[in-house]
CSV table of C-alpha atoms in Angstrom, one decimal:
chain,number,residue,atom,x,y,z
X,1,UNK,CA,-27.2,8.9,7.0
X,2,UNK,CA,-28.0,5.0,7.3
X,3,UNK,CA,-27.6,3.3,4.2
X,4,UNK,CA,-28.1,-0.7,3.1
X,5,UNK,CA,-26.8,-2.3,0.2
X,6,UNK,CA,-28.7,-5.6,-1.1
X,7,UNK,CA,-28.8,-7.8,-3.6
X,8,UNK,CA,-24.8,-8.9,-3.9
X,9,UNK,CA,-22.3,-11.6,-2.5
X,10,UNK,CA,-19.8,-10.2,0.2
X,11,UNK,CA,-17.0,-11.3,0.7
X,12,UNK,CA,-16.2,-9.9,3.9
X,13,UNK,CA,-12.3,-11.5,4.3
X,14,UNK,CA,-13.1,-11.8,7.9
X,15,UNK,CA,-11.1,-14.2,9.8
X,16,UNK,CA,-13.5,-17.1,8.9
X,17,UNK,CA,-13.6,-15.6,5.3
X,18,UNK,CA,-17.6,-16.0,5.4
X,19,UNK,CA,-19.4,-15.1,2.3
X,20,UNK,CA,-23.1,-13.7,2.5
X,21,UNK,CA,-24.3,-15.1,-1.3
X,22,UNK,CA,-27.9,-13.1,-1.0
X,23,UNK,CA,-26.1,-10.3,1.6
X,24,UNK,CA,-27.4,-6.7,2.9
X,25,UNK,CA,-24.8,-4.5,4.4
X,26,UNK,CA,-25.8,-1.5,6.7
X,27,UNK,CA,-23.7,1.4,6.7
X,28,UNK,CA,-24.1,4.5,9.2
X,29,UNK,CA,-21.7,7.9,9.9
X,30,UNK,CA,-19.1,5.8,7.4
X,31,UNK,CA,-18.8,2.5,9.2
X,32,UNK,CA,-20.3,-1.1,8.9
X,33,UNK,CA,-23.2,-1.8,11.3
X,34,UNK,CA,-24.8,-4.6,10.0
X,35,UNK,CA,-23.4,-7.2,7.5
X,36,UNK,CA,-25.1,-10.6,7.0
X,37,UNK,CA,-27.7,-12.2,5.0
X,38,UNK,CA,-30.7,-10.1,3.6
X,39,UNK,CA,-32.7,-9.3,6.6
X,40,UNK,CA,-36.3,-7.3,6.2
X,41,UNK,CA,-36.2,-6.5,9.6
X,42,UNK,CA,-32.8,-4.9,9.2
X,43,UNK,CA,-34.6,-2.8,6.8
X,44,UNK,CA,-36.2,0.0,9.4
X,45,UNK,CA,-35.0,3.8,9.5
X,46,UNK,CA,-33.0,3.3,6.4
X,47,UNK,CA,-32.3,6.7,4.5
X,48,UNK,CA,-31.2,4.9,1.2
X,49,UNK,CA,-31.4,1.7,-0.2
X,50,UNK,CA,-28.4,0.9,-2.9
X,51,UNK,CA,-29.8,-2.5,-5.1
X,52,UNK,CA,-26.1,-3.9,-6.3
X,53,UNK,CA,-27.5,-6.0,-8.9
X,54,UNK,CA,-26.1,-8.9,-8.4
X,55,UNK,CA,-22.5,-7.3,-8.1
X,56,UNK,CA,-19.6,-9.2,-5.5
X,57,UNK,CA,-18.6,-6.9,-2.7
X,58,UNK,CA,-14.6,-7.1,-0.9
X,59,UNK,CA,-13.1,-4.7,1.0
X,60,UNK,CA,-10.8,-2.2,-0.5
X,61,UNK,CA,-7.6,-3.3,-1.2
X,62,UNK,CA,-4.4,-2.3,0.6
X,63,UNK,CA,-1.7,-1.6,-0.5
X,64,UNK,CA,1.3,-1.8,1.6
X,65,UNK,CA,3.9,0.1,-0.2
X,66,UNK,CA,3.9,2.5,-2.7
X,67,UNK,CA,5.5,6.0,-4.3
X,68,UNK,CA,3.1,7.7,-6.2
X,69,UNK,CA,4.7,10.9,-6.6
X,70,UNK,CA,7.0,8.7,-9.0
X,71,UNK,CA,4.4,7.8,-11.2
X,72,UNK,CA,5.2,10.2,-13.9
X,73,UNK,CA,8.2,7.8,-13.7
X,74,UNK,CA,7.1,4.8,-15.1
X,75,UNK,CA,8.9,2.9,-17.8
X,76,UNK,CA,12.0,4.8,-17.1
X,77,UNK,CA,14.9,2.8,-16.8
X,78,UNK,CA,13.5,-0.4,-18.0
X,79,UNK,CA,15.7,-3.6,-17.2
X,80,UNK,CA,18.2,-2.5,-14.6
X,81,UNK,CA,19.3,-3.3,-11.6
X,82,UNK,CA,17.8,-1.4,-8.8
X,83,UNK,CA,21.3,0.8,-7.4
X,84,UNK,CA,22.0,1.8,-10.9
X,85,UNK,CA,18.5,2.3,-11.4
X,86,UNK,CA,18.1,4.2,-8.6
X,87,UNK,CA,21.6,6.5,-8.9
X,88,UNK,CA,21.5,7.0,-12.6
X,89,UNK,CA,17.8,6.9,-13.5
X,90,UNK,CA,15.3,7.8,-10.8
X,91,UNK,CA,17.1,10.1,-8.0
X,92,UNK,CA,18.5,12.4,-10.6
X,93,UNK,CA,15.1,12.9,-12.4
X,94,UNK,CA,13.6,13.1,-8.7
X,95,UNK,CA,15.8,15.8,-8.1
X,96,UNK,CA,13.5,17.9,-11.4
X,97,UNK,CA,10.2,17.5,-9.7
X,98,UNK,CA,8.7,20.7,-9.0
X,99,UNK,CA,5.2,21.1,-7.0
X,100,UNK,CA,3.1,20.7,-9.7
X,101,UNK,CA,4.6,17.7,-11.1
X,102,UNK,CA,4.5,15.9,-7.4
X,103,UNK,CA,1.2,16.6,-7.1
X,104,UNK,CA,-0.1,15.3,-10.4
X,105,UNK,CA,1.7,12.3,-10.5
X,106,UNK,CA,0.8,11.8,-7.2
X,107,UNK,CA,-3.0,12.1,-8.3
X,108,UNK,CA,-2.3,10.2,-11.5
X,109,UNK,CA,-1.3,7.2,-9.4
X,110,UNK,CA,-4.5,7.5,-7.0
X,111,UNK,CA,-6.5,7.7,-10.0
X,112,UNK,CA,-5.4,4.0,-11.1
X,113,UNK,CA,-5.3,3.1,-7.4
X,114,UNK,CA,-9.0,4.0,-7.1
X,115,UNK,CA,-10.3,2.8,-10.5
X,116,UNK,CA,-8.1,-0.4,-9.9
X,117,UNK,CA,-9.7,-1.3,-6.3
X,118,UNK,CA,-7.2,0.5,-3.8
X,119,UNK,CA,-8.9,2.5,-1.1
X,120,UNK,CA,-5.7,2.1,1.8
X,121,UNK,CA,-1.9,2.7,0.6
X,122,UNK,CA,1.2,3.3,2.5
X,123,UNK,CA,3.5,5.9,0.6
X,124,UNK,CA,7.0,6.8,0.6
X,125,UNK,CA,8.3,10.2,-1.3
X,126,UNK,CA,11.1,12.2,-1.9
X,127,UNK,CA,10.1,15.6,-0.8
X,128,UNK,CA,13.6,17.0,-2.3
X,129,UNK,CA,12.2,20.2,-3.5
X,130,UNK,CA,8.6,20.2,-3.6
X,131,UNK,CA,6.1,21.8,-1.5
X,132,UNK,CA,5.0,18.4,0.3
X,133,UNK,CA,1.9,20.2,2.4
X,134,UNK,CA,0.8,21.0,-1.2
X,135,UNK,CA,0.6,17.9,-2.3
X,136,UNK,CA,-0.8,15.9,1.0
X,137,UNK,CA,-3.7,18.2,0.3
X,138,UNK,CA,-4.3,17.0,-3.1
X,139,UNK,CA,-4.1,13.6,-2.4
X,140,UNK,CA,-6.6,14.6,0.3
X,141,UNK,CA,-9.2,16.0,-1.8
X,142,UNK,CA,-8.9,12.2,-4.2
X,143,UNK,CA,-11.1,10.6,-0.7
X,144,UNK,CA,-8.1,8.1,-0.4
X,145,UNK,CA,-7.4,6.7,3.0
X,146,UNK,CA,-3.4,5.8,3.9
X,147,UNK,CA,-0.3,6.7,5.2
X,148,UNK,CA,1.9,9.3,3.2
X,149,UNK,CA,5.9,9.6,4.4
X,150,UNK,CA,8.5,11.6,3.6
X,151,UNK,CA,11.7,10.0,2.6
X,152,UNK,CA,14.5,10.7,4.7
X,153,UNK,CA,18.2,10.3,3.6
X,154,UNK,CA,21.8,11.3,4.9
X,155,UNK,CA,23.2,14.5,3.9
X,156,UNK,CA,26.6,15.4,3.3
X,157,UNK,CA,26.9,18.2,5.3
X,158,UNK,CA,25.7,18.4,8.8
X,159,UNK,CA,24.0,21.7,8.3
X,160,UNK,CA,21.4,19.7,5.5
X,161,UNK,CA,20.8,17.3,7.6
X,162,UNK,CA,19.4,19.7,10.6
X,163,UNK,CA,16.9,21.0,7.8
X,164,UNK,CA,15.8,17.6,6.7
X,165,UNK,CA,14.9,16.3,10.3
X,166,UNK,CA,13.5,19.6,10.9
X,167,UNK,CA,11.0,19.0,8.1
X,168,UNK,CA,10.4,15.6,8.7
X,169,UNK,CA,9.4,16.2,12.2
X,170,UNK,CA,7.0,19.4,11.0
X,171,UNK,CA,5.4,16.9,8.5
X,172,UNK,CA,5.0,14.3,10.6
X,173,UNK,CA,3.2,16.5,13.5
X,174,UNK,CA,1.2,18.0,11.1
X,175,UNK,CA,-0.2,15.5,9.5
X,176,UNK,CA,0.1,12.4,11.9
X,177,UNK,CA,-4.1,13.1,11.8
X,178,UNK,CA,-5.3,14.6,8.4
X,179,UNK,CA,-8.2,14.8,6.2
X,180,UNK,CA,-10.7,13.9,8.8
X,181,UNK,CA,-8.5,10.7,9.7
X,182,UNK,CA,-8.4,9.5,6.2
X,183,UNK,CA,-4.4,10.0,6.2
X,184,UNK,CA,-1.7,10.4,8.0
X,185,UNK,CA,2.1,9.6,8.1
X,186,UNK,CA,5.1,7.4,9.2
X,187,UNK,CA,8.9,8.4,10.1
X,188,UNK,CA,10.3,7.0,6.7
X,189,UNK,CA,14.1,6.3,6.3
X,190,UNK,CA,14.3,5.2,3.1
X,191,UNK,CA,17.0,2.4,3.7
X,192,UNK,CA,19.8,1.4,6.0
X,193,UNK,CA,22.2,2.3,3.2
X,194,UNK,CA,20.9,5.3,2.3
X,195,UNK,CA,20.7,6.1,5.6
X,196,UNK,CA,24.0,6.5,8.1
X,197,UNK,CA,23.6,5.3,12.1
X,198,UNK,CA,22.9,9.2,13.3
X,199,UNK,CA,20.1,9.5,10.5
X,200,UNK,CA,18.3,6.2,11.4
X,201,UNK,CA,18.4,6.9,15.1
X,202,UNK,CA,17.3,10.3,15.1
X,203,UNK,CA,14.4,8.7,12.8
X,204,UNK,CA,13.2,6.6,15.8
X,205,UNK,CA,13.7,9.4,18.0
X,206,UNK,CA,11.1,11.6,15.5
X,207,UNK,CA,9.4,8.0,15.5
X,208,UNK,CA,8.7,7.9,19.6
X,209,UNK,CA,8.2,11.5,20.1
X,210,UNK,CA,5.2,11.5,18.0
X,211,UNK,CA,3.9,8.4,18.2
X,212,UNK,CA,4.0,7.1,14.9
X,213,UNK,CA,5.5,4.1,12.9
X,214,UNK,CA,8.5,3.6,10.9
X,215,UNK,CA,8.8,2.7,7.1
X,216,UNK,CA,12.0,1.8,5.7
X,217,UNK,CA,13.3,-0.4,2.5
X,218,UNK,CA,14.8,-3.4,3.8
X,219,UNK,CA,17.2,-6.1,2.8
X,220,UNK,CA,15.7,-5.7,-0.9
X,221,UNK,CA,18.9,-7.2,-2.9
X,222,UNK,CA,21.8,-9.4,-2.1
X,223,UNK,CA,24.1,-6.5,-3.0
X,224,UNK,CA,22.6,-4.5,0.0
X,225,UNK,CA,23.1,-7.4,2.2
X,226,UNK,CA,26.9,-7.3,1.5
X,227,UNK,CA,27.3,-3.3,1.9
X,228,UNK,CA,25.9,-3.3,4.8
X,229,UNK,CA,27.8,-6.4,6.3
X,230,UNK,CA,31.2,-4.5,4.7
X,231,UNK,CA,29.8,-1.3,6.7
X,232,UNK,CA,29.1,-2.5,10.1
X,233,UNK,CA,29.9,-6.3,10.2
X,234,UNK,CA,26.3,-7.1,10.3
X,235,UNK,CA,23.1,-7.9,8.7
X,236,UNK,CA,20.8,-4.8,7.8
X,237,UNK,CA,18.2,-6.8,10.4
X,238,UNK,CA,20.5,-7.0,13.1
X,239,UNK,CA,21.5,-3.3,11.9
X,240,UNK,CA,18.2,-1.9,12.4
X,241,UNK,CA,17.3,-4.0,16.1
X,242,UNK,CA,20.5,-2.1,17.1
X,243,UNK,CA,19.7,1.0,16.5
X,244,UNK,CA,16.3,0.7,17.9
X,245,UNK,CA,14.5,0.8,14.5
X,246,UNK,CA,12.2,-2.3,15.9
X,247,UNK,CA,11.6,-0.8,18.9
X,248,UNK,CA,9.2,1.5,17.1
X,249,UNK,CA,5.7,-0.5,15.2
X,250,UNK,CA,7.9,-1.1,11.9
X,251,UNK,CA,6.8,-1.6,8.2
X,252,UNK,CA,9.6,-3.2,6.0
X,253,UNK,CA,9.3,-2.9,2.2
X,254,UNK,CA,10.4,-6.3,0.5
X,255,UNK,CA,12.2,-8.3,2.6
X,256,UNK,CA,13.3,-10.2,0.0
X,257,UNK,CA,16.9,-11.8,1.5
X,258,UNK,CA,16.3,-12.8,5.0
X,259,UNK,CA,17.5,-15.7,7.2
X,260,UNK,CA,15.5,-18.0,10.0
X,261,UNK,CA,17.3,-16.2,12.8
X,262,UNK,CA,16.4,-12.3,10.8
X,263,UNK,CA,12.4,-14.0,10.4
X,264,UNK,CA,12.0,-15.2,13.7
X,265,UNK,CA,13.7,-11.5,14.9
X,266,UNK,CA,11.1,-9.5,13.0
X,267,UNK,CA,8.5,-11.7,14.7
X,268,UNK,CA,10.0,-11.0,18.2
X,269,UNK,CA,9.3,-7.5,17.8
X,270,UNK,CA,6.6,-7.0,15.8
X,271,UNK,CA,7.8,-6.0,12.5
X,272,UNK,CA,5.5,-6.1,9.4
X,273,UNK,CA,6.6,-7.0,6.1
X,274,UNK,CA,5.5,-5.1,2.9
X,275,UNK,CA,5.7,-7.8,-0.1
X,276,UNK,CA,6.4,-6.7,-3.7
X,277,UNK,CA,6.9,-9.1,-6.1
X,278,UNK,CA,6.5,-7.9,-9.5
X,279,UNK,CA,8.9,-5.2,-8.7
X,280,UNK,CA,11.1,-7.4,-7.0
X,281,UNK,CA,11.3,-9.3,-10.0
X,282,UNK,CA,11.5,-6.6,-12.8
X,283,UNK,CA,14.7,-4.8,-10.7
X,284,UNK,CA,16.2,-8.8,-11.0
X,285,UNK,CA,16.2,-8.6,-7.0
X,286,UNK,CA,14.7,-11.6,-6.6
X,287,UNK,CA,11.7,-13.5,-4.8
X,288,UNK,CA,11.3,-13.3,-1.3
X,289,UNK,CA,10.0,-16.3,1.1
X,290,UNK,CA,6.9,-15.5,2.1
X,291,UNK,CA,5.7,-18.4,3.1
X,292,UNK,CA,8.5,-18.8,6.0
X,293,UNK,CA,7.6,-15.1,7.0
X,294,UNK,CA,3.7,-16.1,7.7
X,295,UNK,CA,5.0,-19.7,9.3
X,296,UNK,CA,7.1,-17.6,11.8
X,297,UNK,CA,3.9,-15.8,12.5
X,298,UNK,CA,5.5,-11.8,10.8
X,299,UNK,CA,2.2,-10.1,8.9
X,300,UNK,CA,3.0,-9.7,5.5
X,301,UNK,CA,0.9,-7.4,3.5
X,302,UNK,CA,1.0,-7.0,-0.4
X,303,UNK,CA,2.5,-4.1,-2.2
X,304,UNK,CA,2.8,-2.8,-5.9
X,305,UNK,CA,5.7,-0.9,-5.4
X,306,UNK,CA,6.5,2.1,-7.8
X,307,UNK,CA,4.8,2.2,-10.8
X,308,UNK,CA,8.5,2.9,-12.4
X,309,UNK,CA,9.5,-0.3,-11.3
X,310,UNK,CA,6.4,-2.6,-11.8
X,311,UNK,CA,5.0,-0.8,-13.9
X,312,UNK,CA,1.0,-0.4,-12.7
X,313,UNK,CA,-0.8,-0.5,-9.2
X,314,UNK,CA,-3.2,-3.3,-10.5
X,315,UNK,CA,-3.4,-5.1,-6.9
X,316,UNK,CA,-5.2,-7.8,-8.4
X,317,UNK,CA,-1.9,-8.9,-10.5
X,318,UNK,CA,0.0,-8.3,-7.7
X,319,UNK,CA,-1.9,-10.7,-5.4
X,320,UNK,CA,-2.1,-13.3,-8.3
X,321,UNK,CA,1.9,-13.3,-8.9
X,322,UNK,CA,2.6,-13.5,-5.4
X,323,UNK,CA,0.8,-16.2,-4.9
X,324,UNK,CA,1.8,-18.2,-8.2
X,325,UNK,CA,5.3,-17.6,-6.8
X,326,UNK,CA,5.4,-18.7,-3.5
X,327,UNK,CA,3.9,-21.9,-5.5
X,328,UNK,CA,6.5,-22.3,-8.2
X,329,UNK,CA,9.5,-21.9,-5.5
X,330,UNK,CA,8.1,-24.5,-3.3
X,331,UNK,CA,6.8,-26.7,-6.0
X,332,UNK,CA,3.8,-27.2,-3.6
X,333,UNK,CA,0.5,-26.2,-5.3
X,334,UNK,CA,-1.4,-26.0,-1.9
X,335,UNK,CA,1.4,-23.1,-0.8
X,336,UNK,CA,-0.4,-19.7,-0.5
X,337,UNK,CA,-4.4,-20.4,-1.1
X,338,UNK,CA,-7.0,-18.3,-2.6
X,339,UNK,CA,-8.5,-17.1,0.8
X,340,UNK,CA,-4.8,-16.7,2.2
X,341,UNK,CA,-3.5,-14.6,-0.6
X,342,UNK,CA,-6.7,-11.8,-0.7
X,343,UNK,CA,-6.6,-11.8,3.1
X,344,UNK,CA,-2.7,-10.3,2.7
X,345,UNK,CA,-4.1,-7.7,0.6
X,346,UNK,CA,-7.3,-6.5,2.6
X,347,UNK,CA,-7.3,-7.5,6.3
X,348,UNK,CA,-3.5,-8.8,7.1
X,349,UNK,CA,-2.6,-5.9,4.7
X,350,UNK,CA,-5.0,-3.2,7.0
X,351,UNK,CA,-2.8,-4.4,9.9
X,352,UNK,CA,0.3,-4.1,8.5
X,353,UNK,CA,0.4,-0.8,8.1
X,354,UNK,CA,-1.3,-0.3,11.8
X,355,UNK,CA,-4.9,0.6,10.1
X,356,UNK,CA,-7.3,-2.4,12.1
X,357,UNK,CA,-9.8,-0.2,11.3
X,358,UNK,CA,-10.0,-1.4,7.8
X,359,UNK,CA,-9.5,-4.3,5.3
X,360,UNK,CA,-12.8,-6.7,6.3
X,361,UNK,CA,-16.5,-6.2,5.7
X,362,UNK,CA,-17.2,-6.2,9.6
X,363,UNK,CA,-19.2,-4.3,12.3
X,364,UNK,CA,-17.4,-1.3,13.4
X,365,UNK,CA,-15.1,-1.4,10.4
X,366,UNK,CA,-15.0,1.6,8.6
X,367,UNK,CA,-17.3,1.2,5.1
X,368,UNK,CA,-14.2,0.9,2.5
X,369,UNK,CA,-15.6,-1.3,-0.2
X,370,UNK,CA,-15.4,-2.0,-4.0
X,371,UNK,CA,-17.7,-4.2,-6.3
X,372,UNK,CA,-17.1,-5.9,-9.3
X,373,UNK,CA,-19.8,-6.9,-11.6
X,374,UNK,CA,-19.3,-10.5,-13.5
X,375,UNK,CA,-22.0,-11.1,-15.5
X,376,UNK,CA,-20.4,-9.3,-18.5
X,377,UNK,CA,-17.4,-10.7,-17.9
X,378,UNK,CA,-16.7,-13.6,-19.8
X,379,UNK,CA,-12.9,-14.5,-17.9
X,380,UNK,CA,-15.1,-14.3,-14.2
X,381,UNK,CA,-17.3,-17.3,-15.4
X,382,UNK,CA,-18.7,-19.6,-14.1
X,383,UNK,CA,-19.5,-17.2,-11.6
X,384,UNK,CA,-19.8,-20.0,-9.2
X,385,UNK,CA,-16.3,-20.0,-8.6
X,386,UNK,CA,-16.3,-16.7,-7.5
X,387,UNK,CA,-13.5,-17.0,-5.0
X,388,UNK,CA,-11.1,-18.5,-7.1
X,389,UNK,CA,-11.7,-15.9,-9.8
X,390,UNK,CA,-10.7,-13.2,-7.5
X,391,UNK,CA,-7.1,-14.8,-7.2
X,392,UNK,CA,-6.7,-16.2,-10.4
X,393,UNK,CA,-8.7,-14.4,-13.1
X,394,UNK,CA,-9.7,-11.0,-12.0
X,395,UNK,CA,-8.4,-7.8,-13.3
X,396,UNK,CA,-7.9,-4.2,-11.6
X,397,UNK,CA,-10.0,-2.9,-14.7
X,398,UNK,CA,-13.2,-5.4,-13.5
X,399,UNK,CA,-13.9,-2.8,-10.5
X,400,UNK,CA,-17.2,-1.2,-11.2
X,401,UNK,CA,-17.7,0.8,-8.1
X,402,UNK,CA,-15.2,2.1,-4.8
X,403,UNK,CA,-16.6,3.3,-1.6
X,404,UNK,CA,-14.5,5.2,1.0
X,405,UNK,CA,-15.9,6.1,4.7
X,406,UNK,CA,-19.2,5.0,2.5
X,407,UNK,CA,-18.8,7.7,0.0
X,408,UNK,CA,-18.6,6.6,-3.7
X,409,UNK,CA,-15.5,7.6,-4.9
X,410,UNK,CA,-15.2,5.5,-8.2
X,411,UNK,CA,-19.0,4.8,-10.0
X,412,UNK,CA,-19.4,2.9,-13.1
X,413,UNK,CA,-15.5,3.1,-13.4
X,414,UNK,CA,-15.5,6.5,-13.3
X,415,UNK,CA,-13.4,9.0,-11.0
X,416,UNK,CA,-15.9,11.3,-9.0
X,417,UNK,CA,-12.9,12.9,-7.2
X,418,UNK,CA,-10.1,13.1,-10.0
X,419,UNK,CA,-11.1,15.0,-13.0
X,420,UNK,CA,-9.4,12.1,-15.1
X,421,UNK,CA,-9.0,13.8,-18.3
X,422,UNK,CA,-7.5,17.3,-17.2
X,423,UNK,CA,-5.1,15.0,-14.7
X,424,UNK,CA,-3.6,12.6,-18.0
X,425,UNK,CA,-3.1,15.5,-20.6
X,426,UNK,CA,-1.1,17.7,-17.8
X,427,UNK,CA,0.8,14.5,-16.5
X,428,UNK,CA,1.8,14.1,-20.4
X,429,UNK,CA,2.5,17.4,-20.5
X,430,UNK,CA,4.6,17.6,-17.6
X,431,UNK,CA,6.8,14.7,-18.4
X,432,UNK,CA,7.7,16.4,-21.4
X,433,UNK,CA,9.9,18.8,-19.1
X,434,UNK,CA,12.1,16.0,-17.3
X,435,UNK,CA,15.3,15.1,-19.2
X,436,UNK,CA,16.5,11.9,-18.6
């Protein structure tokens, strides 16, 4: 099936950032084979023309870090400080998820993913419980492309932690290549304190053996900074690099206290950074330097975080804050530019996470896209400025239409994978049976 879309402005976030104002983009067996300006000569053993009307084209967004199975967790424990948040608010209600509730919260949160512009997200979940092949197969059937982990922790007893390595690895193998390629997974410790020495190591071990990456929360609060120093009379960076955490292609989630000498480490080896400010600032963590991680030469992609903890998966705010932020701390205006601050959340973002693949409207990329329409929207005008509106003014809720591998997914704003109604009354319904 070759297919060419016309009549729209892409903005391909290549690495020149060209935009193709009166553009045509070919797509064939769910890749990009031709994006440029309208050509007619293009136009020969086409199977479908799609007119866009006028619409602006980007690649899907990425997002870099995520838990969706806690969606059916947002707006619990408002205003707290993320260890008490997590001990006496999140872990214990975790610890009440059954199958069913995983698996519709997980689609509840790929629902606003998808309707919000998402098409790439890299998970972490707690699979305490739940039947986790059960619900890697619903996400599956939502035509979501990403990376879905299971969070490992220590045990207390020996005996617990043999099972939970077990299952890790059996994940892992299983579904390192899934869903045609659309998904797959990373070796996911969930944090150096959460997480003892023989856990983290036997993580990279899973890590090597299978070929796979490594996600892990990192040096997220000043309070873990000092635990761990009082633990092992160093840094959590240093912590990790000993262990041979780094040693493995390694995505860390925040970031948010790090040093030159922990920046310029990460670089040595490779190590991506997953960036999420709003959360970052609603748990009172605070607001990582991101502008020193890119200077160093670390990838830094863009993240939402949980929706307990942010409390949406709009990527559009998420870009926008990051950048006002990295502004406001530096008291430098010209800090963190429009084209800058998309390209962490589309290509940089793709590469974070390891998936090249995506994240640009280029040949051989695969055909993730989304499309906005501005006419009838009176915050995108003038709809000269195009670029600047997609920083500063747009909205999740402005994404008319998602593509994934070149198959619509979201039309009109409208779920064609996710029955959206049956998905919100049960996700009500099923929230109703968690106590707090």
């Amino acid at each position: 099936m070759k297919t060419v879309y016309v009549n729209a402005a892409f903005f391909t976030m290549n690495k020149k950032n060209q935009i193709f104002e009166n553009g045509m983009m070919i797509v064939e067996n769910q890749s990009i084979v031709y994006i440029g300006q309208h050509d007619p000569n293009k136009l020969i053993d086409i199977d479908q023309v799609v007119d866009l009307g006028g619409k602006w084209v980007l690649p899907g967004l990425v997002n870099t870090h995520s838990h969706v199975v806690m969606t059916l967790l947002r707006g619990s424990g408002d205003d707290m400080l993320l260890k008490p948040w997590l001990e006496t608010k999140i872990w214990p209600m975790e610890k009440q998820f059954t199958t069913e509730i995983a698996s519709t919260s997980a689609q509840l949160g790929i629902l606003e993913m998808l309707k919000t512009g998402t098409t790439t997200f890299s998970d972490m979940f707690n699979p305490n419980g739940i039947d986790s092949d059960e619900v890697i197969h619903q996400i599956s059937k939502t035509g979501i492309r990403g990376a879905f982990s299971q969070t490992i922790f220590s045990s207390e007893t020996r005996m617990e932690q043999k099972a939970n390595f077990k299952e890790a690895e059996r994940f892992t193998k299983k579904y390192k290549m899934f869903a045609k390629g659309r998904l797959t997974t990373m070796v996911a410790p969930h944090s150096p304190y959460a997480c003892n020495p023989e856990t983290l190591i036997e993580c990279v071990r899973i890590a090597e053996e299978n070929d796979v990456g490594i996600h892990i929360h990192v040096s997220e609060t000043e309070g873990e900074i000092l635990e761990i120093e009082n633990r092992y009379d160093v840094r959590p960076i240093e912590h990790l690099r000993q262990l041979g955490i780094f040693e493995r292609p390694t995505v860390i989630a925040h970031g948010v206290f790090l040093n030159d000498e922990e920046r310029a480490m990460l670089n040595q080896y490779g190590v991506r950074v997953a960036h999420n400010p709003i959360s970052n600032l609603k748990l009172g963590s605070g607001i990582a330097d991101i502008v020193s991680l890119l200077e160093t030469g670390v990838k830094v992609g863009i993240a939402t975080d949980s929706v307990a903890s942010n409390n949406n998966f709009d990527m559009f705010e998420e870009i926008r804050t990051a950048a006002l932020l990295q502004k406001g701390i530096y008291k430098d205006p010209t800090k963190f530019p429009v084209q800058l601050a998309l390209s962490l959340a589309t290509r940089i973002g793709a590469q974070a996470i390891g998936m090249e693949y995506t994240g640009s409207l280029e040949v051989n990329k695969k055909a993730d896209f989304i499309t906005i329409n501005p006419y009838n929207k009176e915050h995108l005008q003038p709809i000269s400025q195009a670029y600047s509106h997609l920083l500063y003014a747009a909205r999740g809720n402005d994404v008319c239409d998602v593509y994934i591998d070149g198959k619509e997914v979201v039309k009109d704003g409208i779920c064609l994978t996710i029955d959206e109604e049956r998905v919100i009354a049960e996700a009500n319904e099923l929230k109703g049976t968690l106590s707090s």
